[in-house]
Amino acid sequence: MNRKNIIKINPSNIDIEKVKIAAKIIQKGGLVAFPTETVYGIGADTFNKNAITKIYTVKRRPANDPIIVHLSNFEQLNDVVLEIPPITYKIVDKFWPGPLTLILIKNPLVPSEVSAGLPTIAVRMPSHQIARSLIELSGKTIAAPSANLFAKPSPTKANHVIEDLGSEIDLIIDGGKADIGIESTVLDLTGDIPTILRPGGISFENIKSIIPKLIVAPKYLSFSSDTNQESSSSPGMLVKHYSPIAKLLLFQGHECIVLEKMKRYIDTFLKQGKKIGILCVNEEIKYFQSTDIIIYSLGSIKNLSSIANSLFDGMRTLDNQGINIILVRSYSEEGIGLAIWDRLYRAAEGKVIKADTLNPDI
Ligand code: TXA
Ligand code: MG
């Protein structure tokens, strides 16, 4: 791809001159898409209201969905938050820079457009070297949501950003594939009990080892999977999110039964002339091999990080092949597995097909 608004930067050998071009665009109120360790972001100067408004417009994002502010050093935290509760230091020491976003009380000087009118603000310090140097060289904090069209799977490669927003932003930095491939964990520190509002790149277990009283917002636990409700504490986190264009069917239950049930669904859909795609692990490919379906491998079942890393790319790859229905099953909910579960649950629009017994009907 050779377009004027795309520059390639090697994350392990950063060309500072190229980053400076991007930093200038941020300073002048432009929009730059850049890689982070989680997913690509579309960034603007936090304090430039026009630029922030433009982010909402190009993403077609509802105005009630607040944006995360990205920092390159701890001092910048004071620019965007009103107070730093003592627990913050403990958490930041262990997890920053990295895929953890904190919700804190907003500094009133931050434009209300960034926080969608909330009195709180989301902040994170990414570990990706390109993101870090972009923030540093711009001399600003950078407000950046994921660089996808609203409700589409997040972008883990520059090509995904080009597909969704290509012509509408000033510059796209192509820094290769995102390492984690799933968004940051969002941790709310404004209440009495630290609460995970969105599972992500840092696991619940990992944070709990530092803050034992940590809880996860109940809607993220699978036993509440059929509640299909919205959380008032986290506006914008709608159930319909991360959806491919194809309908995604999420199966859950005992492995053997689930795979058998998925095969029965596939047979029925094929008879109806539907184009079927499967997201599954290497170990399961043999169950589905047939000339009539397209299989995207998420890697090995032994490697949850690889499943996380390829999930969004898998949804987009199948969509690009004109699939009508994607079938996928849930995997372990441990570690990053909880974030995988959450993204699948949302892509399935909150519907789960339980497969504990095999009925004659499907
Ligand atoms: O990994 C990530 O977090 C990526 C990269 C680019 O940093 N960013 C990202 O941003 O995923 P976005 O906008 O797609 O998702 C941020 C989520 C929003 O859905 C929103 O609900 C939540 O963070 N959020 C932001 N500000 C909040 C606030 N003040 N209170 C509660 N939730 C908030
Ligand atoms: Mg997003």
CSV table of C-alpha atoms and ligand atoms in Angstrom, one decimal:
chain,number,residue,atom,x,y,z
A,1,MET,CA,0.0,0.0,0.0
A,2,ASN,CA,1.5,3.3,-1.0
A,3,ARG,CA,-0.6,6.2,0.1
A,4,LYS,CA,0.4,9.7,1.1
A,5,ASN,CA,-1.0,9.5,4.7
A,6,ILE,CA,0.8,6.2,5.7
A,7,ILE,CA,4.3,6.0,7.1
A,8,LYS,CA,6.0,2.8,8.1
A,9,ILE,CA,8.1,2.8,11.3
A,10,ASN,CA,10.0,-0.1,12.7
A,11,PRO,CA,9.2,-0.4,16.4
A,12,SER,CA,12.5,-2.0,17.2
A,13,ASN,CA,14.5,0.7,15.4
A,14,ILE,CA,12.5,3.9,15.5
A,15,ASP,CA,13.1,6.6,13.0
A,16,ILE,CA,12.7,9.7,15.2
A,17,GLU,CA,12.4,12.0,12.2
A,18,LYS,CA,9.2,10.1,11.1
A,19,VAL,CA,7.7,10.3,14.6
A,20,LYS,CA,8.4,14.0,14.6
A,21,ILE,CA,6.2,14.4,11.5
A,22,ALA,CA,3.4,12.7,13.3
A,23,ALA,CA,4.0,14.7,16.5
A,24,LYS,CA,3.7,17.9,14.5
A,25,ILE,CA,0.3,16.8,13.2
A,26,ILE,CA,-0.9,16.2,16.8
A,27,GLN,CA,0.4,19.7,17.8
A,28,LYS,CA,-1.5,21.3,15.0
A,29,GLY,CA,-4.8,19.6,15.9
A,30,GLY,CA,-4.7,16.7,13.4
A,31,LEU,CA,-5.5,13.0,13.9
A,32,VAL,CA,-2.8,10.3,13.9
A,33,ALA,CA,-3.4,6.6,14.0
A,34,PHE,CA,-0.6,4.8,15.8
A,35,PRO,CA,0.2,1.3,17.2
A,36,THR,CA,0.1,0.5,20.8
A,37,GLU,CA,0.9,-2.8,22.5
A,38,THR,CA,-2.9,-3.5,22.7
A,39,VAL,CA,-4.5,-2.3,19.5
A,40,TYR,CA,-4.1,0.7,17.2
A,41,GLY,CA,-5.4,4.1,18.5
A,42,ILE,CA,-6.6,7.2,16.7
A,43,GLY,CA,-5.1,10.1,18.6
A,44,ALA,CA,-5.4,13.8,19.1
A,45,ASP,CA,-4.3,16.5,21.5
A,46,THR,CA,-6.4,16.0,24.6
A,47,PHE,CA,-6.9,19.8,25.0
A,48,ASN,CA,-7.9,20.5,21.4
A,49,LYS,CA,-11.7,20.3,21.4
A,50,ASN,CA,-12.0,20.5,17.6
A,51,ALA,CA,-9.7,17.6,17.2
A,52,ILE,CA,-11.5,15.5,19.8
A,53,THR,CA,-14.8,16.2,18.2
A,54,LYS,CA,-13.3,15.1,14.9
A,55,ILE,CA,-12.4,11.7,16.4
A,56,TYR,CA,-16.0,11.1,17.3
A,57,THR,CA,-17.1,12.1,13.8
A,58,VAL,CA,-14.6,9.9,11.8
A,59,LYS,CA,-15.2,6.9,14.1
A,60,ARG,CA,-19.0,7.5,14.0
A,61,ARG,CA,-18.8,7.1,17.8
A,62,PRO,CA,-21.7,8.1,20.0
A,63,ALA,CA,-21.0,11.2,22.0
A,64,ASN,CA,-21.6,9.3,25.3
A,65,ASP,CA,-18.6,7.0,24.9
A,66,PRO,CA,-15.6,8.5,26.7
A,67,ILE,CA,-12.0,8.4,25.4
A,68,ILE,CA,-8.8,7.2,27.1
A,69,VAL,CA,-5.9,9.7,27.5
A,70,HIS,CA,-2.4,8.4,26.8
A,71,LEU,CA,0.7,9.5,28.7
A,72,SER,CA,4.4,9.0,28.2
A,73,ASN,CA,5.4,9.9,31.8
A,74,PHE,CA,3.9,9.9,35.2
A,75,GLU,CA,4.1,13.7,35.7
A,76,GLN,CA,1.6,14.2,32.9
A,77,LEU,CA,-1.0,12.5,35.1
A,78,ASN,CA,-1.4,15.8,37.0
A,79,ASP,CA,-2.5,17.5,33.7
A,80,VAL,CA,-5.6,15.4,33.4
A,81,VAL,CA,-6.6,14.2,36.9
A,82,LEU,CA,-7.7,16.2,39.9
A,83,GLU,CA,-6.2,13.9,42.6
A,84,ILE,CA,-4.1,10.7,42.7
A,85,PRO,CA,-5.4,8.3,45.3
A,86,PRO,CA,-2.5,6.5,47.2
A,87,ILE,CA,-3.5,3.1,45.7
A,88,THR,CA,-2.6,4.5,42.2
A,89,TYR,CA,1.1,4.4,43.0
A,90,LYS,CA,1.1,0.8,43.9
A,91,ILE,CA,-0.7,-0.1,40.7
A,92,VAL,CA,1.3,2.1,38.4
A,93,ASP,CA,4.6,0.9,39.8
A,94,LYS,CA,3.7,-2.6,38.8
A,95,PHE,CA,1.7,-2.2,35.6
A,96,TRP,CA,2.7,1.0,33.8
A,97,PRO,CA,3.8,1.4,31.1
A,98,GLY,CA,1.4,-1.3,29.9
A,99,PRO,CA,-2.1,-2.4,29.0
A,100,LEU,CA,-3.9,-1.0,32.0
A,101,THR,CA,-6.2,2.0,32.0
A,102,LEU,CA,-7.2,3.7,35.2
A,103,ILE,CA,-10.4,5.7,35.9
A,104,LEU,CA,-9.7,8.6,38.1
A,105,ILE,CA,-11.3,12.0,39.0
A,106,LYS,CA,-11.0,14.3,36.0
A,107,ASN,CA,-9.1,17.6,36.1
A,108,PRO,CA,-11.8,20.2,35.2
A,109,LEU,CA,-9.4,21.7,32.7
A,110,VAL,CA,-9.7,18.7,30.4
A,111,PRO,CA,-12.4,19.3,27.8
A,112,SER,CA,-15.6,17.5,28.7
A,113,GLU,CA,-15.8,16.1,25.2
A,114,VAL,CA,-12.9,13.7,26.1
A,115,SER,CA,-14.8,12.2,29.0
A,116,ALA,CA,-18.2,12.4,27.3
A,117,GLY,CA,-19.3,14.8,30.1
A,118,LEU,CA,-18.3,12.5,33.0
A,119,PRO,CA,-16.5,13.8,36.1
A,120,THR,CA,-14.0,11.0,35.7
A,121,ILE,CA,-11.2,10.4,33.2
A,122,ALA,CA,-9.6,7.2,31.7
A,123,VAL,CA,-5.7,7.3,31.6
A,124,ARG,CA,-3.0,4.9,30.5
A,125,MET,CA,0.7,4.9,29.8
A,126,PRO,CA,1.3,2.6,26.8
A,127,SER,CA,4.5,0.5,26.6
A,128,HIS,CA,4.7,0.5,22.8
A,129,GLN,CA,7.8,2.5,21.9
A,130,ILE,CA,6.2,4.2,18.9
A,131,ALA,CA,3.3,5.3,21.0
A,132,ARG,CA,5.6,6.5,23.8
A,133,SER,CA,7.8,8.6,21.5
A,134,LEU,CA,4.8,10.1,19.7
A,135,ILE,CA,3.4,11.3,23.0
A,136,GLU,CA,6.8,12.5,24.2
A,137,LEU,CA,7.7,14.4,21.0
A,138,SER,CA,4.3,16.0,20.7
A,139,GLY,CA,4.8,17.3,24.3
A,140,LYS,CA,1.1,16.6,24.9
A,141,THR,CA,-1.1,14.0,26.3
A,142,ILE,CA,-2.9,12.1,23.5
A,143,ALA,CA,-6.6,11.2,23.7
A,144,ALA,CA,-7.1,8.0,21.7
A,145,PRO,CA,-9.8,5.5,21.3
A,146,SER,CA,-9.2,2.4,19.2
A,147,ALA,CA,-8.8,3.3,15.5
A,148,ASN,CA,-11.8,1.3,14.2
A,149,LEU,CA,-15.2,2.4,13.1
A,150,PHE,CA,-17.6,2.3,16.0
A,151,ALA,CA,-18.8,-1.2,16.9
A,152,LYS,CA,-16.3,-2.9,14.5
A,153,PRO,CA,-13.5,-5.2,15.8
A,154,SER,CA,-10.6,-3.2,17.0
A,155,PRO,CA,-7.6,-2.8,14.7
A,156,THR,CA,-4.5,-4.9,15.4
A,157,LYS,CA,-2.7,-4.1,12.1
A,158,ALA,CA,-2.3,-0.8,10.1
A,159,ASN,CA,-4.4,-2.4,7.3
A,160,HIS,CA,-7.4,-2.6,9.6
A,161,VAL,CA,-7.1,1.1,10.3
A,162,ILE,CA,-6.8,1.8,6.5
A,163,GLU,CA,-9.9,-0.3,5.9
A,164,ASP,CA,-12.0,1.6,8.4
A,165,LEU,CA,-10.7,5.1,8.5
A,166,GLY,CA,-8.0,5.3,5.8
A,167,SER,CA,-9.0,8.5,4.0
A,168,GLU,CA,-10.4,10.4,6.9
A,169,ILE,CA,-7.3,10.8,9.1
A,170,ASP,CA,-4.2,12.9,8.6
A,171,LEU,CA,-1.6,10.2,9.2
A,172,ILE,CA,-1.4,6.4,9.9
A,173,ILE,CA,1.8,5.1,11.4
A,174,ASP,CA,2.2,1.5,10.3
A,175,GLY,CA,4.3,-0.1,13.1
A,176,GLY,CA,3.4,-3.8,12.4
A,177,LYS,CA,1.1,-6.1,14.3
A,178,ALA,CA,0.0,-5.2,17.9
A,179,ASP,CA,1.6,-7.5,20.4
A,180,ILE,CA,-1.4,-8.2,22.6
A,181,GLY,CA,-4.2,-7.7,20.1
A,182,ILE,CA,-6.9,-7.0,22.7
A,183,GLU,CA,-7.6,-3.7,24.4
A,184,SER,CA,-6.3,-2.5,27.8
A,185,THR,CA,-8.0,-3.5,31.1
A,186,VAL,CA,-10.1,-0.7,32.4
A,187,LEU,CA,-9.8,-0.4,36.2
A,188,ASP,CA,-12.0,2.1,38.1
A,189,LEU,CA,-10.3,3.6,41.2
A,190,THR,CA,-13.0,6.2,41.9
A,191,GLY,CA,-15.3,4.0,44.1
A,192,ASP,CA,-14.8,2.3,47.4
A,193,ILE,CA,-13.8,-1.0,45.8
A,194,PRO,CA,-11.4,-1.1,42.8
A,195,THR,CA,-13.4,-2.5,40.0
A,196,ILE,CA,-12.5,-3.9,36.5
A,197,LEU,CA,-14.9,-2.3,34.1
A,198,ARG,CA,-13.4,-4.0,31.0
A,199,PRO,CA,-11.2,-7.0,31.2
A,200,GLY,CA,-8.1,-6.7,28.9
A,201,GLY,CA,-4.4,-7.0,28.5
A,202,ILE,CA,-3.6,-7.2,32.3
A,203,SER,CA,-5.5,-10.1,34.0
A,204,PHE,CA,-7.8,-9.9,36.9
A,205,GLU,CA,-5.6,-12.4,38.8
A,206,ASN,CA,-2.5,-10.2,38.2
A,207,ILE,CA,-4.1,-7.0,39.5
A,208,LYS,CA,-5.7,-9.0,42.4
A,209,SER,CA,-2.2,-10.0,43.6
A,210,ILE,CA,-1.5,-6.3,44.2
A,211,ILE,CA,-5.0,-5.2,45.3
A,212,PRO,CA,-6.7,-8.2,47.1
A,213,LYS,CA,-10.2,-6.5,47.3
A,214,LEU,CA,-10.4,-6.1,43.6
A,215,ILE,CA,-13.7,-7.0,41.9
A,216,VAL,CA,-14.8,-7.4,38.3
A,217,ALA,CA,-18.0,-5.7,37.1
A,218,PRO,CA,-20.6,-8.6,37.3
A,219,LYS,CA,-21.6,-8.3,33.6
A,220,TYR,CA,-18.1,-9.7,32.6
A,221,LEU,CA,-18.6,-13.0,34.5
A,222,SER,CA,-20.0,-15.8,32.3
A,223,PHE,CA,-22.6,-16.8,34.9
A,224,SER,CA,-24.3,-13.5,34.2
A,225,SER,CA,-23.9,-13.9,30.4
A,226,ASP,CA,-27.6,-13.9,29.7
A,227,THR,CA,-28.4,-10.7,31.6
A,228,ASN,CA,-27.6,-8.6,28.5
A,229,GLN,CA,-27.6,-5.4,30.5
A,230,GLU,CA,-25.6,-2.2,30.3
A,231,SER,CA,-23.5,-0.9,33.1
A,232,SER,CA,-24.3,2.6,34.2
A,233,SER,CA,-20.8,3.1,35.5
A,234,SER,CA,-19.3,2.6,32.1
A,235,PRO,CA,-21.1,4.4,29.4
A,236,GLY,CA,-20.5,3.5,25.9
A,237,MET,CA,-19.6,-0.1,26.7
A,238,LEU,CA,-22.5,-1.4,24.8
A,239,VAL,CA,-23.1,-5.1,24.4
A,240,LYS,CA,-23.1,-4.7,20.7
A,241,HIS,CA,-19.4,-4.0,20.2
A,242,TYR,CA,-16.5,-5.6,18.3
A,243,SER,CA,-18.9,-7.1,15.9
A,244,PRO,CA,-18.0,-8.4,12.5
A,245,ILE,CA,-20.4,-7.8,9.6
A,246,ALA,CA,-21.2,-11.5,9.6
A,247,LYS,CA,-23.5,-12.9,12.3
A,248,LEU,CA,-21.3,-14.4,15.0
A,249,LEU,CA,-22.6,-17.4,17.0
A,250,LEU,CA,-20.9,-18.1,20.3
A,251,PHE,CA,-21.0,-21.7,21.7
A,252,GLN,CA,-20.2,-22.6,25.3
A,253,GLY,CA,-20.1,-25.9,27.1
A,254,HIS,CA,-18.1,-29.2,27.4
A,255,GLU,CA,-15.6,-29.4,24.6
A,256,CYS,CA,-16.8,-32.5,22.8
A,257,ILE,CA,-20.4,-31.5,23.0
A,258,VAL,CA,-19.7,-28.0,21.8
A,259,LEU,CA,-17.8,-29.2,18.8
A,260,GLU,CA,-20.5,-31.7,17.8
A,261,LYS,CA,-23.2,-29.0,18.2
A,262,MET,CA,-21.2,-26.6,16.1
A,263,LYS,CA,-21.0,-29.3,13.4
A,264,ARG,CA,-24.8,-29.8,13.4
A,265,TYR,CA,-25.3,-26.0,13.0
A,266,ILE,CA,-22.8,-25.9,10.1
A,267,ASP,CA,-24.6,-28.8,8.3
A,268,THR,CA,-27.9,-26.9,8.6
A,269,PHE,CA,-26.5,-23.6,7.5
A,270,LEU,CA,-24.7,-25.2,4.5
A,271,LYS,CA,-28.0,-26.8,3.4
A,272,GLN,CA,-29.5,-23.3,3.5
A,273,GLY,CA,-26.7,-22.1,1.2
A,274,LYS,CA,-25.0,-19.9,3.8
A,275,LYS,CA,-21.3,-19.1,3.6
A,276,ILE,CA,-19.7,-20.3,6.9
A,277,GLY,CA,-16.6,-19.2,8.7
A,278,ILE,CA,-15.0,-20.8,11.8
A,279,LEU,CA,-12.7,-19.3,14.3
A,280,CYS,CA,-11.1,-22.2,16.1
A,281,VAL,CA,-7.7,-23.4,17.5
A,282,ASN,CA,-5.3,-25.6,15.6
A,283,GLU,CA,-6.2,-28.6,17.7
A,284,GLU,CA,-9.9,-28.3,16.4
A,285,ILE,CA,-9.3,-27.8,12.7
A,286,LYS,CA,-9.7,-31.5,12.0
A,287,TYR,CA,-13.3,-31.4,13.3
A,288,PHE,CA,-14.3,-28.8,10.7
A,289,GLN,CA,-12.3,-29.5,7.6
A,290,SER,CA,-14.6,-29.4,4.7
A,291,THR,CA,-14.3,-27.7,1.4
A,292,ASP,CA,-17.3,-25.6,2.0
A,293,ILE,CA,-16.3,-23.6,5.1
A,294,ILE,CA,-13.5,-21.2,5.7
A,295,ILE,CA,-11.4,-21.8,8.8
A,296,TYR,CA,-9.3,-19.1,10.6
A,297,SER,CA,-6.9,-20.5,13.1
A,298,LEU,CA,-6.5,-18.7,16.4
A,299,GLY,CA,-3.3,-20.6,17.3
A,300,SER,CA,-2.9,-23.4,19.8
A,301,ILE,CA,-5.4,-24.0,22.6
A,302,LYS,CA,-2.4,-24.1,25.0
A,303,ASN,CA,-1.7,-20.5,24.2
A,304,LEU,CA,-4.4,-18.1,25.3
A,305,SER,CA,-2.3,-15.1,24.3
A,306,SER,CA,-2.2,-16.2,20.7
A,307,ILE,CA,-6.0,-16.6,20.7
A,308,ALA,CA,-6.3,-13.0,22.1
A,309,ASN,CA,-3.8,-11.8,19.5
A,310,SER,CA,-5.6,-13.2,16.5
A,311,LEU,CA,-9.2,-12.8,17.5
A,312,PHE,CA,-10.0,-9.4,15.9
A,313,ASP,CA,-7.9,-10.2,12.8
A,314,GLY,CA,-9.9,-13.5,12.5
A,315,MET,CA,-13.2,-11.7,12.5
A,316,ARG,CA,-12.0,-9.1,10.0
A,317,THR,CA,-10.4,-11.8,7.7
A,318,LEU,CA,-13.6,-13.8,7.6
A,319,ASP,CA,-15.7,-10.7,7.0
A,320,ASN,CA,-13.4,-9.8,4.0
A,321,GLN,CA,-14.3,-13.2,2.5
A,322,GLY,CA,-18.0,-12.5,2.5
A,323,ILE,CA,-18.9,-14.9,5.2
A,324,ASN,CA,-22.6,-14.9,6.4
A,325,ILE,CA,-22.1,-16.7,9.7
A,326,ILE,CA,-19.1,-17.1,12.0
A,327,LEU,CA,-19.1,-19.9,14.5
A,328,VAL,CA,-16.7,-19.8,17.5
A,329,ARG,CA,-16.6,-21.4,21.0
A,330,SER,CA,-15.5,-20.0,24.3
A,331,TYR,CA,-12.2,-21.0,25.8
A,332,SER,CA,-10.8,-20.7,29.3
A,333,GLU,CA,-11.8,-17.6,31.2
A,334,GLU,CA,-8.5,-17.5,33.2
A,335,GLY,CA,-5.9,-14.8,32.7
A,336,ILE,CA,-6.4,-13.0,29.4
A,337,GLY,CA,-9.2,-15.6,28.8
A,338,LEU,CA,-11.7,-13.3,30.5
A,339,ALA,CA,-11.0,-10.5,28.0
A,340,ILE,CA,-11.4,-13.1,25.1
A,341,TRP,CA,-14.7,-14.2,26.6
A,342,ASP,CA,-15.9,-10.6,26.8
A,343,ARG,CA,-15.0,-9.7,23.2
A,344,LEU,CA,-16.6,-12.9,21.9
A,345,TYR,CA,-19.7,-12.2,24.0
A,346,ARG,CA,-20.1,-8.7,22.6
A,347,ALA,CA,-19.4,-9.8,19.1
A,348,ALA,CA,-22.3,-12.3,19.6
A,349,GLU,CA,-24.4,-9.4,20.8
A,350,GLY,CA,-24.8,-11.0,24.2
A,351,LYS,CA,-26.2,-14.3,23.0
A,352,VAL,CA,-24.6,-17.6,24.0
A,353,ILE,CA,-25.6,-21.0,22.7
A,354,LYS,CA,-25.2,-23.4,25.6
A,355,ALA,CA,-24.0,-26.9,24.6
A,356,ASP,CA,-24.2,-29.1,27.7
A,357,THR,CA,-26.3,-31.8,26.2
A,358,LEU,CA,-27.0,-32.9,22.7
A,359,ASN,CA,-30.6,-32.7,21.8
A,360,PRO,CA,-31.8,-34.2,18.6
A,361,ASP,CA,-32.8,-30.7,17.4
A,362,ILE,CA,-30.0,-28.2,17.1
B,1,TXA,O1,-6.0,-0.6,24.7
B,1,TXA,C1,-6.8,0.3,24.7
B,1,TXA,O2,-7.4,0.7,25.7
B,1,TXA,C2,-6.9,1.1,23.4
B,1,TXA,C3,-5.6,1.7,23.0
B,1,TXA,C4,-5.7,2.6,21.7
B,1,TXA,O3,-5.1,2.4,24.1
B,1,TXA,N1,-8.0,2.1,23.5
B,1,TXA,C5,-9.3,1.7,23.5
B,1,TXA,O4,-10.1,2.8,23.6
B,1,TXA,O5,-9.7,0.6,23.6
B,1,TXA,P1,-11.7,2.7,23.4
B,1,TXA,O6,-12.1,4.1,23.3
B,1,TXA,O7,-11.9,1.9,22.2
B,1,TXA,O8,-12.2,2.1,24.6
B,1,TXA,C6,-12.1,2.8,25.9
B,1,TXA,C7,-13.2,2.3,26.8
B,1,TXA,C8,-14.5,2.9,26.4
B,1,TXA,O9,-15.4,2.0,25.8
B,1,TXA,C9,-15.1,3.5,27.7
B,1,TXA,O10,-16.3,2.8,28.0
B,1,TXA,C10,-14.1,3.2,28.7
B,1,TXA,O11,-12.9,2.9,28.1
B,1,TXA,N2,-13.9,4.5,29.4
B,1,TXA,C11,-13.3,5.6,29.0
B,1,TXA,N3,-13.4,6.6,29.9
B,1,TXA,C12,-14.2,6.1,30.9
B,1,TXA,C13,-14.7,6.7,32.1
B,1,TXA,N4,-14.4,8.0,32.5
B,1,TXA,N5,-15.4,5.9,32.9
B,1,TXA,C14,-15.7,4.6,32.6
B,1,TXA,N6,-15.2,4.0,31.4
B,1,TXA,C15,-14.5,4.8,30.6
B,2,MG,MG,-12.8,0.7,21.0
